[in-house]
Coordinates of C-alpha atoms in Angstrom, one line a residue:
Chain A
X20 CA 14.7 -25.7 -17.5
X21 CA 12.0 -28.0 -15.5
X22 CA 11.9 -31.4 -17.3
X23 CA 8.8 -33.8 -16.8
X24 CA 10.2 -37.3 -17.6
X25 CA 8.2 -40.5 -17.6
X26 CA 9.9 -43.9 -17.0
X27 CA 9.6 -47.2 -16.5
X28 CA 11.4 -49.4 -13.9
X29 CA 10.9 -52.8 -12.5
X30 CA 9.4 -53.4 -9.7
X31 CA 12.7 -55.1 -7.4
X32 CA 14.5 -53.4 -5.0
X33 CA 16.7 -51.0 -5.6
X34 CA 15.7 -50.2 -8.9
X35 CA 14.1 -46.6 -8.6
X36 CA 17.4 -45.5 -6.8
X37 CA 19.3 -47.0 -9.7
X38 CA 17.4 -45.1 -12.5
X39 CA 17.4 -41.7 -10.0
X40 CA 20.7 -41.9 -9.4
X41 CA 22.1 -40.2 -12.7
X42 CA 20.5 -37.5 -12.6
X43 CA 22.4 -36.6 -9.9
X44 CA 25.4 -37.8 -11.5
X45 CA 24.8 -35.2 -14.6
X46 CA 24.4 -31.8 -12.4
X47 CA 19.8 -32.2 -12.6
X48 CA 18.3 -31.5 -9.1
X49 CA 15.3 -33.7 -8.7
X50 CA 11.8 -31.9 -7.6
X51 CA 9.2 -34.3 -7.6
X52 CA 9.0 -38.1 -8.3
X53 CA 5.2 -39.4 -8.7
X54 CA 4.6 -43.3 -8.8
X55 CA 2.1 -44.3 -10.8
X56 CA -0.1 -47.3 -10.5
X57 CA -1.5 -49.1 -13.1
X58 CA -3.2 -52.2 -12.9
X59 CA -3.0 -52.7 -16.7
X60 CA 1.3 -52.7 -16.6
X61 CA 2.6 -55.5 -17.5
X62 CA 3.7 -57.4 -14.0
X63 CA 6.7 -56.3 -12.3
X64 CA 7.2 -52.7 -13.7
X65 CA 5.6 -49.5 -12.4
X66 CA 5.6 -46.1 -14.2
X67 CA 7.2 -43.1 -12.3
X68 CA 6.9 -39.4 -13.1
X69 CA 10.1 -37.2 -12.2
X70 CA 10.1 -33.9 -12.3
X71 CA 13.8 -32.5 -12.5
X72 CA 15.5 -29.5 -13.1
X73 CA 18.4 -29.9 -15.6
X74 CA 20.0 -27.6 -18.4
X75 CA 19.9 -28.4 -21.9
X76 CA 23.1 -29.9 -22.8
X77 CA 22.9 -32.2 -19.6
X78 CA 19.6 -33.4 -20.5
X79 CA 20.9 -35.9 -23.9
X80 CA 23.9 -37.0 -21.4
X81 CA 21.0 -38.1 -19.0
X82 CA 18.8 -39.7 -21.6
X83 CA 21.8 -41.5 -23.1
X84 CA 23.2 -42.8 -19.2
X85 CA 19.4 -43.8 -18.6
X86 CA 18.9 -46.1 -21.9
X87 CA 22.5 -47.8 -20.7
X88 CA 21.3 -48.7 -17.7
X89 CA 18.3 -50.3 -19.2
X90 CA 15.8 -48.1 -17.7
X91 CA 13.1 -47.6 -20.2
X92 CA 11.9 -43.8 -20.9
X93 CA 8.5 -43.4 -21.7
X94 CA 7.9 -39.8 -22.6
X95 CA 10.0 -36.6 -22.1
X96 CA 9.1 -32.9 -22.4
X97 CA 9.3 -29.7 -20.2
X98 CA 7.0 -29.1 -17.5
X99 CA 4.2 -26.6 -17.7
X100 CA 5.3 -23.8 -15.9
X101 CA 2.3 -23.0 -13.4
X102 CA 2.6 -19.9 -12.4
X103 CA 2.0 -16.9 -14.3
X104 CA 1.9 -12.9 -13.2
X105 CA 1.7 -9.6 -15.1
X106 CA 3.9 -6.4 -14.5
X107 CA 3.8 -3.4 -15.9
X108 CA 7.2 -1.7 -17.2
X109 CA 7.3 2.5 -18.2
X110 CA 9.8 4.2 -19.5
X111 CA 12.4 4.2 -22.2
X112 CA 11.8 0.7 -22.7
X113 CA 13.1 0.2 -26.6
X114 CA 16.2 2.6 -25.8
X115 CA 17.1 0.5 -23.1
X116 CA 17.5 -3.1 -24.9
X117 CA 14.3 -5.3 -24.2
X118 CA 15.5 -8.1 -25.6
X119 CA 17.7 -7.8 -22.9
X120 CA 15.2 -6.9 -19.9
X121 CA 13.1 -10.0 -21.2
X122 CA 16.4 -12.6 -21.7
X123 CA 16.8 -11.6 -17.9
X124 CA 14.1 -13.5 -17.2
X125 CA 14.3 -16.1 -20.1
X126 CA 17.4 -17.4 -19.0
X127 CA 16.7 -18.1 -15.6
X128 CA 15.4 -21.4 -16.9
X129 CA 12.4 -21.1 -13.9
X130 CA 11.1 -18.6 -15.3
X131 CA 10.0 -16.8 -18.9
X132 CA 8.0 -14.1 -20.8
X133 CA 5.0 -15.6 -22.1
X134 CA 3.1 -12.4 -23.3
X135 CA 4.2 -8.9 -23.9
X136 CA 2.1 -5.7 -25.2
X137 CA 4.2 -2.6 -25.9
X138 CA 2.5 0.6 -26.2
X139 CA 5.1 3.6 -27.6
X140 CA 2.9 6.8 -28.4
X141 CA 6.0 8.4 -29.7
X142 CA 9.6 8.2 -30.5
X143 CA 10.6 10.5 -27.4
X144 CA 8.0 9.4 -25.2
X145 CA 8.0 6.5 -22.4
X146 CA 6.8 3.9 -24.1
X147 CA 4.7 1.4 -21.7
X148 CA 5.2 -2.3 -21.6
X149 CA 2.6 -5.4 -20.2
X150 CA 5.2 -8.5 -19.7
X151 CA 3.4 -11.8 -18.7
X152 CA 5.6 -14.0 -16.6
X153 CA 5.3 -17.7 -15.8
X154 CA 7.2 -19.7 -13.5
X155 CA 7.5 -23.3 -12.1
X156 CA 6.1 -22.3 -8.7
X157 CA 5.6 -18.9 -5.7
X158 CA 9.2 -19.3 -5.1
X159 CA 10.8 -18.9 -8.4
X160 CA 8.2 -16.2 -9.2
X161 CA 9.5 -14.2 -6.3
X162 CA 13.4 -14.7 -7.9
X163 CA 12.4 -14.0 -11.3
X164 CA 10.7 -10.9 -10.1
X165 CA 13.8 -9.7 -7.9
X166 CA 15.6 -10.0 -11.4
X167 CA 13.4 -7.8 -12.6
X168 CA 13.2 -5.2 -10.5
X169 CA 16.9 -4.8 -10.3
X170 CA 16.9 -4.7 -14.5
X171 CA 14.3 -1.9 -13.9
X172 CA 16.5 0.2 -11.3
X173 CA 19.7 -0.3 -13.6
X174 CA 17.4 1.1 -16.6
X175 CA 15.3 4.0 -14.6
X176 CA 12.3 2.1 -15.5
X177 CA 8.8 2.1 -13.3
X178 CA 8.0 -1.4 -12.3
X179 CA 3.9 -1.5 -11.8
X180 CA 3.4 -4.9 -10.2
X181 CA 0.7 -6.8 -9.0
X182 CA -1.2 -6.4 -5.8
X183 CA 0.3 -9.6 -4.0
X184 CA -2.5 -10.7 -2.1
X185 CA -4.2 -10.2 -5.9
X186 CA -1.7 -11.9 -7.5
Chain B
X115 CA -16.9 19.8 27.3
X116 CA -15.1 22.7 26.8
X117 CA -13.0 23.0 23.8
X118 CA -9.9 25.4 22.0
X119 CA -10.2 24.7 18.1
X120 CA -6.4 26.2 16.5
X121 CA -6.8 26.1 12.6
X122 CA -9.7 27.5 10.4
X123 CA -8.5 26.4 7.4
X124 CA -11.6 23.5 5.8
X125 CA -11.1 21.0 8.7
X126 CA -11.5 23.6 11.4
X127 CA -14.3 25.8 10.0
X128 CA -15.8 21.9 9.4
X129 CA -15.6 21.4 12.9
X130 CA -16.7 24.3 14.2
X131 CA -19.9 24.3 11.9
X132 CA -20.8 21.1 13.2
X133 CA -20.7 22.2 16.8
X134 CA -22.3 25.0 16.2
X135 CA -25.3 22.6 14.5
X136 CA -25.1 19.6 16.4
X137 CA -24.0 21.1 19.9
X138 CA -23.1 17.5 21.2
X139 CA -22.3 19.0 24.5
X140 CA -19.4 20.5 23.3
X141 CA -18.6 24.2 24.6
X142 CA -16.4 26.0 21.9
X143 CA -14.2 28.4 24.7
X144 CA -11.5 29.1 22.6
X145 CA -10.4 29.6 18.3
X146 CA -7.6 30.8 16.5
X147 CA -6.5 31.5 13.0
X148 CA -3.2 31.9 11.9
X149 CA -3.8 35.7 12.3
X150 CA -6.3 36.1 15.2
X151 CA -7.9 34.6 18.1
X152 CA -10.7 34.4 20.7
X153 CA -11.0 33.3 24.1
X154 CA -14.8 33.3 25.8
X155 CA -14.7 31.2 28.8
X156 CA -18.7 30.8 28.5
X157 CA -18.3 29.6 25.2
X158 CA -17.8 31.5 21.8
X159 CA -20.7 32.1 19.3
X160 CA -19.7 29.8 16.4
X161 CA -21.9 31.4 13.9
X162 CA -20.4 35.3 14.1
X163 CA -16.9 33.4 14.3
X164 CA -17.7 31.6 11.0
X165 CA -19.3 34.8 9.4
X166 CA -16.1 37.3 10.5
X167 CA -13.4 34.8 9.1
X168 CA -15.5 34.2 5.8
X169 CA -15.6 38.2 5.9
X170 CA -12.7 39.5 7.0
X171 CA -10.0 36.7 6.9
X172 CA -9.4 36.8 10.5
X173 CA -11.7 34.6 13.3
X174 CA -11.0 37.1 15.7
X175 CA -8.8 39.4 17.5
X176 CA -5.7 40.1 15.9
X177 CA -3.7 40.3 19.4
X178 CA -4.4 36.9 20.6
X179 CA -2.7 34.3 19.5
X180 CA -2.8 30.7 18.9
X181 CA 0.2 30.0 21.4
X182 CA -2.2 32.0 24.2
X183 CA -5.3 30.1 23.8
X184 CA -3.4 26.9 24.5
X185 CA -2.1 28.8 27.2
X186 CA -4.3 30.6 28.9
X187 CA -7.1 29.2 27.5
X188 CA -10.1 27.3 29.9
X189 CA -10.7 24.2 28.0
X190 CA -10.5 20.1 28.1
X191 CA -9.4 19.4 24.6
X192 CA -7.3 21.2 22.2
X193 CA -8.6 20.7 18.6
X194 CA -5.3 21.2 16.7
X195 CA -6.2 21.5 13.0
X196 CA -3.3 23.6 11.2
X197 CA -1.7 22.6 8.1
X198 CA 1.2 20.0 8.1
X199 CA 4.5 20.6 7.8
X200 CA 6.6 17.4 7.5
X201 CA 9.5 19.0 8.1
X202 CA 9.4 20.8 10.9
X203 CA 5.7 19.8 12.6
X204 CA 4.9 23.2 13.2
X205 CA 3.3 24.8 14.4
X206 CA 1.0 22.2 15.2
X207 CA 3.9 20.2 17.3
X208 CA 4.3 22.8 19.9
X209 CA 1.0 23.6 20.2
X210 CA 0.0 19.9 21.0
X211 CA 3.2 19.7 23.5
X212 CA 2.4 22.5 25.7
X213 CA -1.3 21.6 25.6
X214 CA -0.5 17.6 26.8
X215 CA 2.5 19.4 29.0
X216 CA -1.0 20.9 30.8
X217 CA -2.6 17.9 31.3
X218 CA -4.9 18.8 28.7
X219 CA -6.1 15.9 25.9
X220 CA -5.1 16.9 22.3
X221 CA -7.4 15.8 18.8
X222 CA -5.8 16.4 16.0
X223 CA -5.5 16.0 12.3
X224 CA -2.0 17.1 11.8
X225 CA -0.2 14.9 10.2
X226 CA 3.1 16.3 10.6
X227 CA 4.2 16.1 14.4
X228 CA 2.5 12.7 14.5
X229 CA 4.8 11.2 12.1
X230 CA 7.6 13.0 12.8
X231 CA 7.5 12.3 17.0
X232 CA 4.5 10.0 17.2
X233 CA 6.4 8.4 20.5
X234 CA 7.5 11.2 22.2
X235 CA 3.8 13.0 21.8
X236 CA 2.6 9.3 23.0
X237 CA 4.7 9.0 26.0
X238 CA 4.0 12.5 26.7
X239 CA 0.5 12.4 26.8
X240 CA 1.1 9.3 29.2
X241 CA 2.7 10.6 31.6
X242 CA 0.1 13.3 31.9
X243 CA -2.5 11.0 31.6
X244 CA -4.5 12.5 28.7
X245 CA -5.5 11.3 25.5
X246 CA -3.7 12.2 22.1
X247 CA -6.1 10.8 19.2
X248 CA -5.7 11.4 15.6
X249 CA -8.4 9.6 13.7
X250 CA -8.7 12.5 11.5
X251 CA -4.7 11.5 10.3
X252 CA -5.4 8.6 8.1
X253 CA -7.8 8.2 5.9
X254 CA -10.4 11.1 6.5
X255 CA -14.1 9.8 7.5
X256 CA -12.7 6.2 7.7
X257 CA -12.5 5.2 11.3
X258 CA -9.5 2.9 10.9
X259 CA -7.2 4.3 14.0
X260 CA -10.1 3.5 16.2
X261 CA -10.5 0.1 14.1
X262 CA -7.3 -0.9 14.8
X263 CA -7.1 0.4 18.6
X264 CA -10.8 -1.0 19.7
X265 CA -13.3 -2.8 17.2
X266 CA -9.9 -5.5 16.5
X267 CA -8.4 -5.3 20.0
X268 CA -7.2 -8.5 20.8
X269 CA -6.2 -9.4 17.0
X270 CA -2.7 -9.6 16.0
X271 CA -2.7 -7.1 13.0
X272 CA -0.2 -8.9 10.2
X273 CA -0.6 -6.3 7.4
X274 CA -2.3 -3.4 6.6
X275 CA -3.0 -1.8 3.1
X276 CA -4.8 0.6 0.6
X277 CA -6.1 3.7 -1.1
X278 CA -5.5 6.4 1.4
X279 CA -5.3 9.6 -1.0
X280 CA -7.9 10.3 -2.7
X281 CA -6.2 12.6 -5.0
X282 CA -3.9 10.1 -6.7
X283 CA -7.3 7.7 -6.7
X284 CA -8.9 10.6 -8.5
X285 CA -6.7 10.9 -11.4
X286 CA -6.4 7.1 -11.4
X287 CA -9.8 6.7 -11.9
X288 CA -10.1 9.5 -14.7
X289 CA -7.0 8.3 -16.8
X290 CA -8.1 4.6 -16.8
X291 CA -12.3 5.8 -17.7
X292 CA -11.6 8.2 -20.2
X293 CA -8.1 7.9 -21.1
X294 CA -6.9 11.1 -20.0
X295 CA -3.2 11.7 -19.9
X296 CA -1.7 12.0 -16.7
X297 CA -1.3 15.8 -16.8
X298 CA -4.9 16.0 -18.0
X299 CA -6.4 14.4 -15.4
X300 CA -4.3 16.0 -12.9
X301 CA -5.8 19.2 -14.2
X302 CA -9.0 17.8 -13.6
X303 CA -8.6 17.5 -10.2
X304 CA -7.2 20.3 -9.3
X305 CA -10.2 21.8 -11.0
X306 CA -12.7 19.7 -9.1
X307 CA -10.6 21.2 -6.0
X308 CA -9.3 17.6 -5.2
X309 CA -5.6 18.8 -5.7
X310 CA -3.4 21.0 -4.9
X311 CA -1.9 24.0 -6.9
X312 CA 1.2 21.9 -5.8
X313 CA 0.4 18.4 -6.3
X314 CA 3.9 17.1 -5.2
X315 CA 2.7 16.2 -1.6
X316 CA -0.3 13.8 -3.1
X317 CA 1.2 12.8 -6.5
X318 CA 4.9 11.6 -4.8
X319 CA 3.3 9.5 -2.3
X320 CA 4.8 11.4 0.3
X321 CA 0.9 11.8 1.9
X322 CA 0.2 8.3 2.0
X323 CA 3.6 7.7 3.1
X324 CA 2.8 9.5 6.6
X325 CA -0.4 8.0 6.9
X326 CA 1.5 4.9 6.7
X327 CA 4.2 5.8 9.1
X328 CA 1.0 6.8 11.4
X329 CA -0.3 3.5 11.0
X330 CA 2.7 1.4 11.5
X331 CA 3.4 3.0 14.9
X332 CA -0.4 3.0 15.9
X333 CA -0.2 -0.6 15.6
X334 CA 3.5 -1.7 16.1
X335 CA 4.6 1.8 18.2
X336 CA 8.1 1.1 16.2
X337 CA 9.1 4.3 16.2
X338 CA 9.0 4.3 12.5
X339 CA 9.5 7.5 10.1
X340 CA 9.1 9.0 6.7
X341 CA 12.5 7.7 6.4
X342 CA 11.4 4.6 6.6
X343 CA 9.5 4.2 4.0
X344 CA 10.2 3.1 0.0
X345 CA 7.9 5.7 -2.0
X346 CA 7.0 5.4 -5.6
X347 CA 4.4 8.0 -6.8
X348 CA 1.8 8.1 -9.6
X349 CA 3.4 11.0 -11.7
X350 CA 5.4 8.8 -14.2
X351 CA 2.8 6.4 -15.1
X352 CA 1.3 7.0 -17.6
X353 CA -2.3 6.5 -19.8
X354 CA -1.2 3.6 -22.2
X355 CA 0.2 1.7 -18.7
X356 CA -3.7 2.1 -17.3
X357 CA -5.1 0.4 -21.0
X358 CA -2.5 -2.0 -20.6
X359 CA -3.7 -3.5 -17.1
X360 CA -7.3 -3.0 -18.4
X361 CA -6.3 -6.2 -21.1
X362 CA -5.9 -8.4 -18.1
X363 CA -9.4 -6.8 -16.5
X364 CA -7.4 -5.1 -14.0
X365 CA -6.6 -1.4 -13.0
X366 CA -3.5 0.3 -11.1
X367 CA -3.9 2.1 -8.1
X368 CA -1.5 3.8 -5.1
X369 CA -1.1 1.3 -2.7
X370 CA 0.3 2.3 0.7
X371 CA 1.1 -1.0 2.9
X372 CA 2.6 -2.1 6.1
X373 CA 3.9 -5.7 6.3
X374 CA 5.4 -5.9 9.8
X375 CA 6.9 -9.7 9.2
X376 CA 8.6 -8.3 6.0
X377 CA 9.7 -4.9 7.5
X378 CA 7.5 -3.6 4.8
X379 CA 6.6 0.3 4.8
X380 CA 5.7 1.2 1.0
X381 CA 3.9 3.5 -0.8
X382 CA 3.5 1.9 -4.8
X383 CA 1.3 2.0 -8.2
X384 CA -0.2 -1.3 -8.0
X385 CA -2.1 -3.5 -11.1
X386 CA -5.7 -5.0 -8.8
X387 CA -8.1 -7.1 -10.6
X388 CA -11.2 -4.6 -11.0
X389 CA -13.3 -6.4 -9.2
X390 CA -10.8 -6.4 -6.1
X391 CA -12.3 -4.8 -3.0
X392 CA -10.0 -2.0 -2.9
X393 CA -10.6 -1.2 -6.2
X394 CA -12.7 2.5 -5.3
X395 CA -13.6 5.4 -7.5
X396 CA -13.2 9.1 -7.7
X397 CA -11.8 10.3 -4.2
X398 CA -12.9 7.6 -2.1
X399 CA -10.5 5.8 0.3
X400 CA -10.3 2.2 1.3
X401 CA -8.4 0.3 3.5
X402 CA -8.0 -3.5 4.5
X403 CA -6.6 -4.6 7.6
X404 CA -5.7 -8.3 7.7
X405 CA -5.4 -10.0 11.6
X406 CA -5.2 -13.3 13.1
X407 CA -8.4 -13.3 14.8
X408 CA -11.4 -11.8 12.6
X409 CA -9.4 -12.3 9.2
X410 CA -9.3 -9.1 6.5
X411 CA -11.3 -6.2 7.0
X412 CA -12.2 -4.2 4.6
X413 CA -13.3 -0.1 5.0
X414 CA -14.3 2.1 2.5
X415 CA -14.9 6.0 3.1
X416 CA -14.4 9.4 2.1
X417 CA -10.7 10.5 2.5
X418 CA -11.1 13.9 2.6
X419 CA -12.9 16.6 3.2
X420 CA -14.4 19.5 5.2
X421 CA -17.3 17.5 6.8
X422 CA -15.9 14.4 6.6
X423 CA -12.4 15.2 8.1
X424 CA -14.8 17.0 10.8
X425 CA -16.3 13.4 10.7
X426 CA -13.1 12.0 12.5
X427 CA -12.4 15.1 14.5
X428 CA -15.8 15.1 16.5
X429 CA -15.8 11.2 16.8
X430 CA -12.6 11.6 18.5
X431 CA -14.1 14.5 20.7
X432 CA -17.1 12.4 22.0
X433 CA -14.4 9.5 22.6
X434 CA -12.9 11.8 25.2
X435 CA -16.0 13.0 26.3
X436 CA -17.7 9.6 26.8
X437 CA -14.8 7.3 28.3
X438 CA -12.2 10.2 29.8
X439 CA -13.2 13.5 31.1
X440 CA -15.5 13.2 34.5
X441 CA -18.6 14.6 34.4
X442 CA -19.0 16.2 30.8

């Protein structure tokens, strides 16, 4: 999962590669780090934002490393996942295990179903399915929706997608 | 100009009414059904033609054919109009070899031999130095071939997409305004006369799937084929899938496009905001070109059609009138 963490470090050399460093050290892949300046902060700390991807198990071992080293952490929580895109899904879509077609997206941890409609007009018919995806940026929208489309080729299901240039 | 129409099936007969209204210069010397023919070196009168094959079947005499007007024929262009065959081309391929074999300059909307040997007929009319144009192809009144050869000339064309069968747009349209089932509004068109007794052709993608193959090697001459291209149809969507996209203020329509920088060639149902410029109704066609230069384009048009098929046949005509055969 994408993890927005907010900490505090003082502001002496060497002291932003110190409190980065663990992340590293735990298996997270760092995206984004966004200093913040505030004129109100006490003197000699400044706020940084980092934006990391990490799994959840690895993500207590992290917090735990960074409060050892003195690094204090402000706020945590997961980062808004900014992109979202609809596709359309027909076919045998109960028969064929949807908890399973939407876990293949759940559990990339860039991506996830945030909306789904299912229209079934009968127990033998194709039953039609609207599956909102979001996802941290273009990149992992593309990957999420390569999953997908191979999920729908396994299980002979029409995957309507979105007009790119609409998307 | 003096001109051998093969083909009176709607495009023909369109074609020949319209020179027989508009004269535009255009001397009508030879005509064949798939039955008949008629060869009149001063120029045949269009209007007894038109009344014997709505009478009788036949254009005209039974013991000439279609291969002997392109033969022995006196004329500058061959208007080749028969019905495609995407397996074989015929008979439309060897009729538009022998005529470019002449020296001769070919219009045509044949499908068929274009996408199966677009180079080859290219080359050939090349190294006889004639003209083979095919607006009529793609896209039925819209003048995209001639959009993409001369009004964007000099633009690097980076993808090209949109409705170009206006039967699948048809029964798009239908099922998503009235919530007609699939089957139902497939009826409906076939009633209206927008589709086929056998819809397969339209329905499958395999229509749009040409015109794209046309495209691609209009603009990238890559030699691409049918083959060539990943084709998803409209026949398994279905009514609930149309309400569905409607939630999000959107629609699905057939979307053929070519991305050259992806190696893309597809034919697939696609969800568009409603409000998206491609988004047509009924029949209608649209297509957007996107290119360095002058950015997207955007035409919208009748895709079919007697008169408007005729629409892209004549415009070709005058073409070779105006910038290739001396002296008109």
């Amino acid at each position: 999962m994408q993890v927005s963490m907010k900490i505090e470090v003082k502001d002496a050399p060497g002291q932003l590669v110190g409190a980065l460093q663990p992340i590293s050290e735990v298996g997270g892949n760092i995206m984004a780090v966004i200093h913040e300046w505030d004129p109100t902060l006490r003197p000699k700390t400044r706020i940084v934002q980092v934006v990391l991807e990490i799994t959840d198990e690895r993500l207590d071992d992290l917090i735990e490393i960074l409060k050892a080293r003195g690094v204090s952490i402000l706020g945590i929580g997961e980062e808004r996942l900014l992109m979202k895109r609809s596709v359309i899904m027909i076919g045998h879509i109960m028969h064929t295990d949807l908890s399973d077609t939407v876990g293949s997206i759940d559990q990339t941890g860039y991506a996830e179903v945030v909306e789904m409609h299912v229209t079934m007009p009968g127990i033998n018919q194709r039953s039609s399915a609207l599956l909102t995806i979001s996802a941290t940026n273009e990149e992992n929208m593309e990957r999420a929706m390569e999953g997908l489309r191979s999920v729908a080729r396994e299980k002979d299901l029409l995957m309507v997608e979105t007009m790119e240039e609409a998307a | 100009m003096r001109v051998a129409v093969l083909g009176m099936g709607s495009v023909g007969r369109g074609v020949v009414s319209v020179i027989a209204e508009k004269g535009l210069g255009l001397t009508v010397t030879g005509l064949a059904d798939s039955k008949s023919g008629l060869i009149e070196p001063e120029g045949i009168d269009l209007a007894a033609a038109l009344e014997q094959k709505k009478t009788t079947g036949c254009c005209g005499d039974q013991a000439i054919s279609a291969m002997e007007i392109v033969e022995r024929g006196e004329y500058d262009v061959l208007v080749e109009v028969t019905p495609t065959d995407i397996k074989s081309g015929e008979p439309g391929l060897t009729a538009i070899r022998m005529a470019l074999s002449m020296g001769k300059h070919v219009v045509t909307s044949n499908k068929g031999p274009l996408a199966l040997r677009f180079r080859e007929l290219m080359d050939l009319a090349g190294e006889h130095g004639v003209q083979l144009r095919y607006e009529a192809t793609v896209c039925g009144a819209i003048p995209i071939i001639q959009t993409l050869q001369h009004g964007l000339a000099g633009n690097t064309v980076q993808a090209v997409y949109g409705i170009m069968n206006g039967t699948c747009n048809y029964i798009l349209t239908r099922m998503a305004d009235e919530g007609l089932t699939y089957e139902q509004a497939l009826d409906e068109a076939r009633e209206m006369g927008y589709a086929e007794a056998d819809p397969t052709f339209d329905v499958k993608g395999i229509d749009t799937a040409l015109k794209l193959v046309i495209l691609a090697n209009t603009i990238w001459k890559n030699g691409a084929t049918l083959a060539d291209v990943d084709c998803t149809g409209i026949d398994l969507l279905t009514v609930e899938a149309l309400s569905l996209a409607g939630r999000k203020n959107s629609t699905i329509r057939l979307i053929g496009e070519v991305v050259p920088e992806k190696g893309l060639l597809r034919v697939s149902p696609r969800i568009l905001p409603k409000k998206h410029p491609l988004v047509v109704r009924d029949n209608l066609n649209a297509v957007t070109v996107v290119t360095d230069l002058a950015g997207a384009v955007t035409e919208v048009g009748k895709g079919a059609g007697s008169v408007e098929t005729a629409s892209a046949v004549i415009g070709d005509l005058l073409f070779i009138r105006d910038c290739h055969v001396e002296g008109h």
